[in-house]
């Protein structure tokens, strides 16, 4: 559906507010005829009359009142947004693109600490995954798992390794006959963990979910075993809502911060990078997961 021109909607909005083409023309610094023409073009485009014209006066029709209720709200929001942008110092705004699951389950619950540590920075969070066109999106930083190739022109900083393991609500250690929760966004999660752990799972039922986040929610609801990222379930493990009966293993992937500009320039990018590095290290340390190459996890329980 093609929308009418923005100019025609704006002229209509002012004319509806003032209930006069003459006063609308004064507000818009155009002629009375220009306002009348734009409104007529809008009416022709929509196929309805927006004003009733009587004795050189105009009155909104029911259709006009309905449209004005919408245009008034839209232009008020637009003016407010423009005003906020003009009042902000661009260097105080950091636009971060983050994969949805880690954003919802790990990053957002920790953002109050970021705001407390950096009250002068305004973080704008965009949920997205995979490759990103920084120039077109206006994004400053992207937090991504390295499951795709990015151009060598980007500056990349490894935040932490990915640790994965099965989680469930009751903490049961049986793999055979359990319901495995799979997700379309991480289809190799279960095969990777079984290979890394040397475990076998026989006679298992299977449920599939569109997104990794949904499989973790299903595990929290007691619907089965899901392969989780240690970072993403840290809070549920602390609260007892989820259990990790087999511990976690590194799967060879890692999280990185990507940027079109250097991350060590002492500016807002480096400030966020230092903060998120500290948060991720503290989280993994709390779970007993070390970052050095000779790190060893407690042996997972044996499944017989």
PDB file of C-alpha atoms in Angstrom:
ATOM      1  CA  UNK A   1       0.000   0.000   0.000  1.00  0.00           C
ATOM      2  CA  UNK A   2       1.406   3.375  -1.046  1.00  0.00           C
ATOM      3  CA  UNK A   3       1.064   6.115   1.547  1.00  0.00           C
ATOM      4  CA  UNK A   4       0.121   9.685   0.561  1.00  0.00           C
ATOM      5  CA  UNK A   5       2.974  12.236   0.418  1.00  0.00           C
ATOM      6  CA  UNK A   6       4.205  13.406   3.818  1.00  0.00           C
ATOM      7  CA  UNK A   7       3.777  17.055   2.762  1.00  0.00           C
ATOM      8  CA  UNK A   8       0.074  16.558   2.082  1.00  0.00           C
ATOM      9  CA  UNK A   9      -0.392  14.871   5.466  1.00  0.00           C
ATOM     10  CA  UNK A  10       1.439  17.704   7.214  1.00  0.00           C
ATOM     11  CA  UNK A  11      -0.632  20.402   5.493  1.00  0.00           C
ATOM     12  CA  UNK A  12      -3.818  18.498   6.360  1.00  0.00           C
ATOM     13  CA  UNK A  13      -2.725  18.123  10.003  1.00  0.00           C
ATOM     14  CA  UNK A  14      -2.160  21.877  10.446  1.00  0.00           C
ATOM     15  CA  UNK A  15      -5.384  22.732   8.610  1.00  0.00           C
ATOM     16  CA  UNK A  16      -7.322  20.312  10.821  1.00  0.00           C
ATOM     17  CA  UNK A  17      -5.737  21.779  13.940  1.00  0.00           C
ATOM     18  CA  UNK A  18      -6.464  25.405  12.995  1.00  0.00           C
ATOM     19  CA  UNK A  19      -9.746  24.643  11.173  1.00  0.00           C
ATOM     20  CA  UNK A  20      -8.664  27.163   8.567  1.00  0.00           C
ATOM     21  CA  UNK A  21      -6.664  27.010   5.352  1.00  0.00           C
ATOM     22  CA  UNK A  22      -5.661  30.650   5.887  1.00  0.00           C
ATOM     23  CA  UNK A  23      -4.267  30.118   9.400  1.00  0.00           C
ATOM     24  CA  UNK A  24      -2.615  26.869   8.275  1.00  0.00           C
ATOM     25  CA  UNK A  25      -0.906  28.781   5.438  1.00  0.00           C
ATOM     26  CA  UNK A  26       0.389  31.347   7.964  1.00  0.00           C
ATOM     27  CA  UNK A  27       1.785  28.576  10.176  1.00  0.00           C
ATOM     28  CA  UNK A  28       3.432  26.829   7.237  1.00  0.00           C
ATOM     29  CA  UNK A  29       4.648  30.051   5.551  1.00  0.00           C
ATOM     30  CA  UNK A  30       2.946  29.182   2.270  1.00  0.00           C
ATOM     31  CA  UNK A  31      -0.050  30.494   0.390  1.00  0.00           C
ATOM     32  CA  UNK A  32      -3.655  29.668   1.145  1.00  0.00           C
ATOM     33  CA  UNK A  33      -3.887  28.070  -2.294  1.00  0.00           C
ATOM     34  CA  UNK A  34      -0.937  25.751  -1.563  1.00  0.00           C
ATOM     35  CA  UNK A  35      -2.670  24.381   1.517  1.00  0.00           C
ATOM     36  CA  UNK A  36      -5.947  23.936  -0.336  1.00  0.00           C
ATOM     37  CA  UNK A  37      -4.226  22.093  -3.200  1.00  0.00           C
ATOM     38  CA  UNK A  38      -2.336  19.725  -0.882  1.00  0.00           C
ATOM     39  CA  UNK A  39      -5.503  18.876   1.041  1.00  0.00           C
ATOM     40  CA  UNK A  40      -7.388  18.278  -2.219  1.00  0.00           C
ATOM     41  CA  UNK A  41      -4.592  15.997  -3.459  1.00  0.00           C
ATOM     42  CA  UNK A  42      -4.777  14.067  -0.200  1.00  0.00           C
ATOM     43  CA  UNK A  43      -8.532  13.670  -0.472  1.00  0.00           C
ATOM     44  CA  UNK A  44      -8.190  12.426  -4.059  1.00  0.00           C
ATOM     45  CA  UNK A  45      -5.467  10.000  -3.032  1.00  0.00           C
ATOM     46  CA  UNK A  46      -7.584   8.566  -0.205  1.00  0.00           C
ATOM     47  CA  UNK A  47     -10.863   8.692  -2.079  1.00  0.00           C
ATOM     48  CA  UNK A  48     -12.693  10.419   0.808  1.00  0.00           C
ATOM     49  CA  UNK A  49     -13.545  13.991   1.753  1.00  0.00           C
ATOM     50  CA  UNK A  50     -11.695  15.198   4.838  1.00  0.00           C
ATOM     51  CA  UNK A  51     -13.276  18.637   5.126  1.00  0.00           C
ATOM     52  CA  UNK A  52     -16.763  19.969   4.551  1.00  0.00           C
ATOM     53  CA  UNK A  53     -16.498  23.394   2.959  1.00  0.00           C
ATOM     54  CA  UNK A  54     -19.319  25.808   3.824  1.00  0.00           C
ATOM     55  CA  UNK A  55     -19.428  29.606   3.436  1.00  0.00           C
ATOM     56  CA  UNK A  56     -15.637  29.906   3.215  1.00  0.00           C
ATOM     57  CA  UNK A  57     -15.284  27.871   6.416  1.00  0.00           C
ATOM     58  CA  UNK A  58     -14.039  24.312   6.723  1.00  0.00           C
ATOM     59  CA  UNK A  59     -15.228  21.570   9.057  1.00  0.00           C
ATOM     60  CA  UNK A  60     -13.717  18.139   9.553  1.00  0.00           C
ATOM     61  CA  UNK A  61     -15.766  15.219   8.300  1.00  0.00           C
ATOM     62  CA  UNK A  62     -15.846  11.997  10.379  1.00  0.00           C
ATOM     63  CA  UNK A  63     -13.092  10.643   8.112  1.00  0.00           C
ATOM     64  CA  UNK A  64     -11.097  13.825   8.647  1.00  0.00           C
ATOM     65  CA  UNK A  65     -11.425  13.592  12.422  1.00  0.00           C
ATOM     66  CA  UNK A  66     -10.252   9.972  12.351  1.00  0.00           C
ATOM     67  CA  UNK A  67      -7.230  10.811  10.206  1.00  0.00           C
ATOM     68  CA  UNK A  68      -6.351  13.865  12.286  1.00  0.00           C
ATOM     69  CA  UNK A  69      -6.252  11.776  15.449  1.00  0.00           C
ATOM     70  CA  UNK A  70      -3.499   9.724  13.828  1.00  0.00           C
ATOM     71  CA  UNK A  71      -1.529  12.500  12.103  1.00  0.00           C
ATOM     72  CA  UNK A  72      -1.538  14.618  15.248  1.00  0.00           C
ATOM     73  CA  UNK A  73       0.034  11.808  17.299  1.00  0.00           C
ATOM     74  CA  UNK A  74       2.564  10.946  14.590  1.00  0.00           C
ATOM     75  CA  UNK A  75       3.800  14.501  14.064  1.00  0.00           C
ATOM     76  CA  UNK A  76       3.993  15.129  17.797  1.00  0.00           C
ATOM     77  CA  UNK A  77       6.169  12.018  18.197  1.00  0.00           C
ATOM     78  CA  UNK A  78       8.296  13.031  15.218  1.00  0.00           C
ATOM     79  CA  UNK A  79       8.852  16.543  16.541  1.00  0.00           C
ATOM     80  CA  UNK A  80       9.738  15.153  19.963  1.00  0.00           C
ATOM     81  CA  UNK A  81      12.236  12.702  18.473  1.00  0.00           C
ATOM     82  CA  UNK A  82      13.900  15.399  16.370  1.00  0.00           C
ATOM     83  CA  UNK A  83      14.118  17.689  19.397  1.00  0.00           C
ATOM     84  CA  UNK A  84      15.771  14.967  21.479  1.00  0.00           C
ATOM     85  CA  UNK A  85      18.278  14.226  18.727  1.00  0.00           C
ATOM     86  CA  UNK A  86      19.181  17.886  18.371  1.00  0.00           C
ATOM     87  CA  UNK A  87      19.709  18.237  22.103  1.00  0.00           C
ATOM     88  CA  UNK A  88      21.931  15.172  22.456  1.00  0.00           C
ATOM     89  CA  UNK A  89      25.666  15.139  22.150  1.00  0.00           C
ATOM     90  CA  UNK A  90      26.298  12.465  19.495  1.00  0.00           C
ATOM     91  CA  UNK A  91      29.378  11.191  21.313  1.00  0.00           C
ATOM     92  CA  UNK A  92      27.243  10.381  24.362  1.00  0.00           C
ATOM     93  CA  UNK A  93      25.058   7.913  22.446  1.00  0.00           C
ATOM     94  CA  UNK A  94      26.310   4.362  21.891  1.00  0.00           C
ATOM     95  CA  UNK A  95      24.283   2.201  19.507  1.00  0.00           C
ATOM     96  CA  UNK A  96      24.843  -1.501  20.202  1.00  0.00           C
ATOM     97  CA  UNK A  97      23.573  -4.353  18.049  1.00  0.00           C
ATOM     98  CA  UNK A  98      23.333  -7.567  20.053  1.00  0.00           C
ATOM     99  CA  UNK A  99      22.118 -11.086  19.328  1.00  0.00           C
ATOM    100  CA  UNK A 100      18.562 -11.358  20.722  1.00  0.00           C
ATOM    101  CA  UNK A 101      19.065 -14.270  23.130  1.00  0.00           C
ATOM    102  CA  UNK A 102      22.171 -12.932  24.839  1.00  0.00           C
ATOM    103  CA  UNK A 103      20.588  -9.474  24.910  1.00  0.00           C
ATOM    104  CA  UNK A 104      17.430 -10.682  26.663  1.00  0.00           C
ATOM    105  CA  UNK A 105      18.903 -13.293  28.971  1.00  0.00           C
ATOM    106  CA  UNK A 106      22.270 -11.803  29.912  1.00  0.00           C
ATOM    107  CA  UNK A 107      22.960  -8.245  28.789  1.00  0.00           C
ATOM    108  CA  UNK A 108      19.732  -6.395  29.670  1.00  0.00           C
ATOM    109  CA  UNK A 109      19.611  -7.644  33.304  1.00  0.00           C
ATOM    110  CA  UNK A 110      23.137  -6.221  33.742  1.00  0.00           C
ATOM    111  CA  UNK A 111      22.593  -2.848  32.060  1.00  0.00           C
ATOM    112  CA  UNK A 112      21.679  -1.071  35.319  1.00  0.00           C
ATOM    113  CA  UNK A 113      25.298  -1.637  36.359  1.00  0.00           C
ATOM    114  CA  UNK A 114      26.517  -0.159  33.083  1.00  0.00           C
ATOM    115  CA  UNK A 115      24.330   2.925  33.504  1.00  0.00           C
ATOM    116  CA  UNK A 116      25.532   3.331  37.084  1.00  0.00           C
ATOM    117  CA  UNK A 117      29.165   3.091  36.000  1.00  0.00           C
ATOM    118  CA  UNK A 118      28.738   5.330  32.940  1.00  0.00           C
ATOM    119  CA  UNK A 119      25.826   7.715  33.630  1.00  0.00           C
ATOM    120  CA  UNK A 120      26.918  10.082  30.848  1.00  0.00           C
ATOM    121  CA  UNK A 121      26.507   7.437  28.125  1.00  0.00           C
ATOM    122  CA  UNK A 122      23.161   6.615  26.550  1.00  0.00           C
ATOM    123  CA  UNK A 123      23.010   3.055  25.272  1.00  0.00           C
ATOM    124  CA  UNK A 124      20.626   2.321  22.411  1.00  0.00           C
ATOM    125  CA  UNK A 125      20.168  -1.439  22.053  1.00  0.00           C
ATOM    126  CA  UNK A 126      19.221  -3.082  18.752  1.00  0.00           C
ATOM    127  CA  UNK A 127      18.434  -6.819  18.749  1.00  0.00           C
ATOM    128  CA  UNK A 128      19.949  -8.497  15.694  1.00  0.00           C
ATOM    129  CA  UNK A 129      22.332 -11.281  14.751  1.00  0.00           C
ATOM    130  CA  UNK A 130      24.689 -12.196  11.941  1.00  0.00           C
ATOM    131  CA  UNK A 131      26.404  -9.835   9.478  1.00  0.00           C
ATOM    132  CA  UNK A 132      25.792  -6.117   9.813  1.00  0.00           C
ATOM    133  CA  UNK A 133      26.225  -3.098   7.540  1.00  0.00           C
ATOM    134  CA  UNK A 134      27.581  -0.541  10.009  1.00  0.00           C
ATOM    135  CA  UNK A 135      27.446   2.344   7.538  1.00  0.00           C
ATOM    136  CA  UNK A 136      23.746   1.913   6.745  1.00  0.00           C
ATOM    137  CA  UNK A 137      22.560   0.897  10.222  1.00  0.00           C
ATOM    138  CA  UNK A 138      24.214   3.639  12.258  1.00  0.00           C
ATOM    139  CA  UNK A 139      25.431   1.015  14.763  1.00  0.00           C
ATOM    140  CA  UNK A 140      28.614   1.713  16.756  1.00  0.00           C
ATOM    141  CA  UNK A 141      29.263  -1.785  18.133  1.00  0.00           C
ATOM    142  CA  UNK A 142      27.955  -5.293  17.520  1.00  0.00           C
ATOM    143  CA  UNK A 143      28.126  -8.166  20.012  1.00  0.00           C
ATOM    144  CA  UNK A 144      28.216 -11.384  18.017  1.00  0.00           C
ATOM    145  CA  UNK A 145      29.134 -15.054  18.292  1.00  0.00           C
ATOM    146  CA  UNK A 146      31.704 -15.947  15.642  1.00  0.00           C
ATOM    147  CA  UNK A 147      29.444 -18.294  13.682  1.00  0.00           C
ATOM    148  CA  UNK A 148      29.909 -16.224  10.503  1.00  0.00           C
ATOM    149  CA  UNK A 149      32.752 -14.447   8.709  1.00  0.00           C
ATOM    150  CA  UNK A 150      33.119 -10.688   9.002  1.00  0.00           C
ATOM    151  CA  UNK A 151      35.301  -8.490   6.771  1.00  0.00           C
ATOM    152  CA  UNK A 152      38.912  -7.924   7.882  1.00  0.00           C
ATOM    153  CA  UNK A 153      38.291  -4.170   7.812  1.00  0.00           C
ATOM    154  CA  UNK A 154      36.284  -4.449  11.049  1.00  0.00           C
ATOM    155  CA  UNK A 155      37.956  -4.130  14.420  1.00  0.00           C
ATOM    156  CA  UNK A 156      37.203  -7.201  16.529  1.00  0.00           C
ATOM    157  CA  UNK A 157      37.738  -7.891  20.221  1.00  0.00           C
ATOM    158  CA  UNK A 158      37.174 -11.333  21.714  1.00  0.00           C
ATOM    159  CA  UNK A 159      34.935 -10.991  24.775  1.00  0.00           C
ATOM    160  CA  UNK A 160      34.836 -14.592  25.994  1.00  0.00           C
ATOM    161  CA  UNK A 161      34.584 -18.211  24.942  1.00  0.00           C
ATOM    162  CA  UNK A 162      31.232 -19.904  24.546  1.00  0.00           C
ATOM    163  CA  UNK A 163      30.497 -22.661  27.077  1.00  0.00           C
ATOM    164  CA  UNK A 164      27.554 -24.958  26.460  1.00  0.00           C
ATOM    165  CA  UNK A 165      25.764 -27.706  28.350  1.00  0.00           C
ATOM    166  CA  UNK A 166      22.332 -29.258  28.896  1.00  0.00           C
ATOM    167  CA  UNK A 167      20.021 -27.564  31.366  1.00  0.00           C
ATOM    168  CA  UNK A 168      16.701 -28.623  32.838  1.00  0.00           C
ATOM    169  CA  UNK A 169      14.429 -27.711  35.683  1.00  0.00           C
ATOM    170  CA  UNK A 170      14.706 -30.815  37.891  1.00  0.00           C
ATOM    171  CA  UNK A 171      18.444 -31.466  37.658  1.00  0.00           C
ATOM    172  CA  UNK A 172      18.007 -35.070  36.583  1.00  0.00           C
ATOM    173  CA  UNK A 173      21.165 -36.680  35.177  1.00  0.00           C
ATOM    174  CA  UNK A 174      19.564 -39.237  32.864  1.00  0.00           C
ATOM    175  CA  UNK A 175      20.031 -38.635  29.145  1.00  0.00           C
ATOM    176  CA  UNK A 176      18.346 -41.762  27.773  1.00  0.00           C
ATOM    177  CA  UNK A 177      14.656 -41.366  27.070  1.00  0.00           C
ATOM    178  CA  UNK A 178      14.616 -37.635  27.789  1.00  0.00           C
ATOM    179  CA  UNK A 179      12.997 -34.970  25.619  1.00  0.00           C
ATOM    180  CA  UNK A 180      15.659 -32.945  23.837  1.00  0.00           C
ATOM    181  CA  UNK A 181      14.767 -29.330  23.081  1.00  0.00           C
ATOM    182  CA  UNK A 182      16.284 -28.162  19.782  1.00  0.00           C
ATOM    183  CA  UNK A 183      16.265 -24.754  18.090  1.00  0.00           C
ATOM    184  CA  UNK A 184      16.463 -23.733  14.443  1.00  0.00           C
ATOM    185  CA  UNK A 185      18.936 -20.940  15.190  1.00  0.00           C
ATOM    186  CA  UNK A 186      21.445 -23.369  16.755  1.00  0.00           C
ATOM    187  CA  UNK A 187      20.692 -26.667  15.013  1.00  0.00           C
ATOM    188  CA  UNK A 188      24.105 -28.195  15.810  1.00  0.00           C
ATOM    189  CA  UNK A 189      23.990 -27.498  19.573  1.00  0.00           C
ATOM    190  CA  UNK A 190      23.001 -31.005  20.659  1.00  0.00           C
ATOM    191  CA  UNK A 191      25.320 -32.885  18.249  1.00  0.00           C
ATOM    192  CA  UNK A 192      28.213 -30.614  19.243  1.00  0.00           C
ATOM    193  CA  UNK A 193      27.722 -31.176  22.960  1.00  0.00           C
ATOM    194  CA  UNK A 194      27.315 -34.950  22.603  1.00  0.00           C
ATOM    195  CA  UNK A 195      30.521 -35.088  20.572  1.00  0.00           C
ATOM    196  CA  UNK A 196      32.482 -32.883  23.000  1.00  0.00           C
ATOM    197  CA  UNK A 197      31.236 -34.648  26.119  1.00  0.00           C
ATOM    198  CA  UNK A 198      31.497 -38.191  24.802  1.00  0.00           C
ATOM    199  CA  UNK A 199      27.969 -38.847  26.060  1.00  0.00           C
ATOM    200  CA  UNK A 200      25.276 -40.825  24.296  1.00  0.00           C
ATOM    201  CA  UNK A 201      21.547 -40.251  24.409  1.00  0.00           C
ATOM    202  CA  UNK A 202      19.274 -43.092  23.377  1.00  0.00           C
ATOM    203  CA  UNK A 203      15.544 -43.313  22.735  1.00  0.00           C
ATOM    204  CA  UNK A 204      15.113 -39.544  23.154  1.00  0.00           C
ATOM    205  CA  UNK A 205      12.069 -37.601  22.184  1.00  0.00           C
ATOM    206  CA  UNK A 206      12.526 -34.316  20.374  1.00  0.00           C
ATOM    207  CA  UNK A 207      10.860 -30.908  20.368  1.00  0.00           C
ATOM    208  CA  UNK A 208      11.895 -28.152  17.965  1.00  0.00           C
ATOM    209  CA  UNK A 209      11.683 -24.413  18.550  1.00  0.00           C
ATOM    210  CA  UNK A 210      12.218 -21.567  16.130  1.00  0.00           C
ATOM    211  CA  UNK A 211      14.705 -19.702  18.303  1.00  0.00           C
ATOM    212  CA  UNK A 212      17.401 -20.583  20.847  1.00  0.00           C
ATOM    213  CA  UNK A 213      15.670 -18.326  23.384  1.00  0.00           C
ATOM    214  CA  UNK A 214      12.452 -20.348  23.122  1.00  0.00           C
ATOM    215  CA  UNK A 215      14.219 -23.647  23.782  1.00  0.00           C
ATOM    216  CA  UNK A 216      15.689 -22.181  26.979  1.00  0.00           C
ATOM    217  CA  UNK A 217      12.266 -20.946  28.041  1.00  0.00           C
ATOM    218  CA  UNK A 218      10.890 -24.420  27.412  1.00  0.00           C
ATOM    219  CA  UNK A 219      13.595 -25.916  29.649  1.00  0.00           C
ATOM    220  CA  UNK A 220      12.668 -23.418  32.376  1.00  0.00           C
ATOM    221  CA  UNK A 221       9.067 -24.585  32.045  1.00  0.00           C
ATOM    222  CA  UNK A 222      10.107 -28.188  32.663  1.00  0.00           C
ATOM    223  CA  UNK A 223       9.556 -29.403  29.111  1.00  0.00           C
ATOM    224  CA  UNK A 224      12.897 -31.156  28.732  1.00  0.00           C
ATOM    225  CA  UNK A 225      16.646 -30.687  28.310  1.00  0.00           C
ATOM    226  CA  UNK A 226      17.982 -27.774  26.251  1.00  0.00           C
ATOM    227  CA  UNK A 227      21.563 -27.001  25.309  1.00  0.00           C
ATOM    228  CA  UNK A 228      22.329 -23.626  26.876  1.00  0.00           C
ATOM    229  CA  UNK A 229      25.061 -21.059  26.781  1.00  0.00           C
ATOM    230  CA  UNK A 230      26.469 -20.708  30.296  1.00  0.00           C
ATOM    231  CA  UNK A 231      26.219 -16.923  30.087  1.00  0.00           C
ATOM    232  CA  UNK A 232      22.567 -17.025  29.141  1.00  0.00           C
ATOM    233  CA  UNK A 233      21.450 -19.184  32.059  1.00  0.00           C
ATOM    234  CA  UNK A 234      23.715 -17.837  34.790  1.00  0.00           C
ATOM    235  CA  UNK A 235      20.830 -16.022  36.540  1.00  0.00           C
ATOM    236  CA  UNK A 236      18.503 -19.043  36.353  1.00  0.00           C
ATOM    237  CA  UNK A 237      21.230 -21.274  37.752  1.00  0.00           C
ATOM    238  CA  UNK A 238      21.707 -18.879  40.656  1.00  0.00           C
ATOM    239  CA  UNK A 239      17.990 -18.777  41.399  1.00  0.00           C
ATOM    240  CA  UNK A 240      17.566 -22.544  41.090  1.00  0.00           C
ATOM    241  CA  UNK A 241      15.099 -22.192  38.234  1.00  0.00           C
ATOM    242  CA  UNK A 242      17.454 -24.218  36.036  1.00  0.00           C
ATOM    243  CA  UNK A 243      20.043 -26.905  36.741  1.00  0.00           C
ATOM    244  CA  UNK A 244      23.133 -27.839  34.720  1.00  0.00           C
ATOM    245  CA  UNK A 245      23.658 -31.492  35.706  1.00  0.00           C
ATOM    246  CA  UNK A 246      26.539 -32.073  33.262  1.00  0.00           C
ATOM    247  CA  UNK A 247      28.370 -28.779  33.640  1.00  0.00           C
ATOM    248  CA  UNK A 248      29.563 -26.804  30.625  1.00  0.00           C
ATOM    249  CA  UNK A 249      32.139 -27.357  27.885  1.00  0.00           C
ATOM    250  CA  UNK A 250      33.752 -24.938  25.467  1.00  0.00           C
ATOM    251  CA  UNK A 251      32.385 -25.542  21.982  1.00  0.00           C
ATOM    252  CA  UNK A 252      35.162 -23.680  20.128  1.00  0.00           C
ATOM    253  CA  UNK A 253      33.147 -20.548  19.389  1.00  0.00           C
ATOM    254  CA  UNK A 254      33.417 -17.212  21.134  1.00  0.00           C
ATOM    255  CA  UNK A 255      31.707 -13.850  21.501  1.00  0.00           C
ATOM    256  CA  UNK A 256      33.286 -10.787  19.928  1.00  0.00           C
ATOM    257  CA  UNK A 257      32.684  -7.066  19.810  1.00  0.00           C
ATOM    258  CA  UNK A 258      32.806  -5.761  16.246  1.00  0.00           C
ATOM    259  CA  UNK A 259      33.339  -2.132  15.319  1.00  0.00           C
ATOM    260  CA  UNK A 260      34.168  -0.110  12.196  1.00  0.00           C
ATOM    261  CA  UNK A 261      36.428   2.037  14.401  1.00  0.00           C
ATOM    262  CA  UNK A 262      39.192   1.104  16.867  1.00  0.00           C
ATOM    263  CA  UNK A 263      38.042  -0.221  20.217  1.00  0.00           C
ATOM    264  CA  UNK A 264      41.029   1.129  22.134  1.00  0.00           C
ATOM    265  CA  UNK A 265      40.641   4.843  21.455  1.00  0.00           C
ATOM    266  CA  UNK A 266      39.632   5.720  25.010  1.00  0.00           C
ATOM    267  CA  UNK A 267      36.134   6.715  23.877  1.00  0.00           C
ATOM    268  CA  UNK A 268      32.662   5.295  24.299  1.00  0.00           C
ATOM    269  CA  UNK A 269      33.464   2.083  22.415  1.00  0.00           C
ATOM    270  CA  UNK A 270      36.371   1.252  24.677  1.00  0.00           C
ATOM    271  CA  UNK A 271      34.357   2.112  27.778  1.00  0.00           C
ATOM    272  CA  UNK A 272      31.635  -0.350  26.800  1.00  0.00           C
ATOM    273  CA  UNK A 273      34.190  -2.953  25.720  1.00  0.00           C
ATOM    274  CA  UNK A 274      35.980  -2.769  29.075  1.00  0.00           C
ATOM    275  CA  UNK A 275      32.675  -3.049  30.929  1.00  0.00           C
ATOM    276  CA  UNK A 276      31.306  -6.014  28.962  1.00  0.00           C
ATOM    277  CA  UNK A 277      34.648  -7.821  29.216  1.00  0.00           C
ATOM    278  CA  UNK A 278      34.580  -7.403  32.980  1.00  0.00           C
ATOM    279  CA  UNK A 279      30.971  -8.597  33.230  1.00  0.00           C
ATOM    280  CA  UNK A 280      31.552 -11.692  31.111  1.00  0.00           C
ATOM    281  CA  UNK A 281      34.726 -12.662  32.986  1.00  0.00           C
ATOM    282  CA  UNK A 282      32.991 -12.213  36.336  1.00  0.00           C
ATOM    283  CA  UNK A 283      30.048 -14.314  35.154  1.00  0.00           C
ATOM    284  CA  UNK A 284      32.203 -17.183  33.942  1.00  0.00           C
ATOM    285  CA  UNK A 285      34.360 -17.034  37.071  1.00  0.00           C
ATOM    286  CA  UNK A 286      31.222 -17.241  39.205  1.00  0.00           C
ATOM    287  CA  UNK A 287      30.260 -20.414  37.338  1.00  0.00           C
ATOM    288  CA  UNK A 288      33.754 -21.864  37.815  1.00  0.00           C
ATOM    289  CA  UNK A 289      34.569 -21.626  34.096  1.00  0.00           C
ATOM    290  CA  UNK A 290      38.124 -20.447  33.468  1.00  0.00           C
ATOM    291  CA  UNK A 291      39.367 -18.737  30.343  1.00  0.00           C
ATOM    292  CA  UNK A 292      42.940 -19.981  30.060  1.00  0.00           C
ATOM    293  CA  UNK A 293      43.809 -22.812  27.705  1.00  0.00           C
ATOM    294  CA  UNK A 294      44.532 -25.339  30.458  1.00  0.00           C
ATOM    295  CA  UNK A 295      41.186 -24.655  32.175  1.00  0.00           C
ATOM    296  CA  UNK A 296      39.493 -27.752  33.461  1.00  0.00           C
ATOM    297  CA  UNK A 297      35.913 -28.185  34.496  1.00  0.00           C
ATOM    298  CA  UNK A 298      34.756 -30.385  37.333  1.00  0.00           C
ATOM    299  CA  UNK A 299      34.033 -33.807  35.868  1.00  0.00           C
ATOM    300  CA  UNK A 300      30.388 -34.102  34.875  1.00  0.00           C
ATOM    301  CA  UNK A 301      28.371 -36.877  36.466  1.00  0.00           C
ATOM    302  CA  UNK A 302      28.610 -40.197  34.697  1.00  0.00           C
ATOM    303  CA  UNK A 303      25.460 -41.347  32.953  1.00  0.00           C
ATOM    304  CA  UNK A 304      24.913 -45.061  32.957  1.00  0.00           C
TER     305      UNK A 304
END
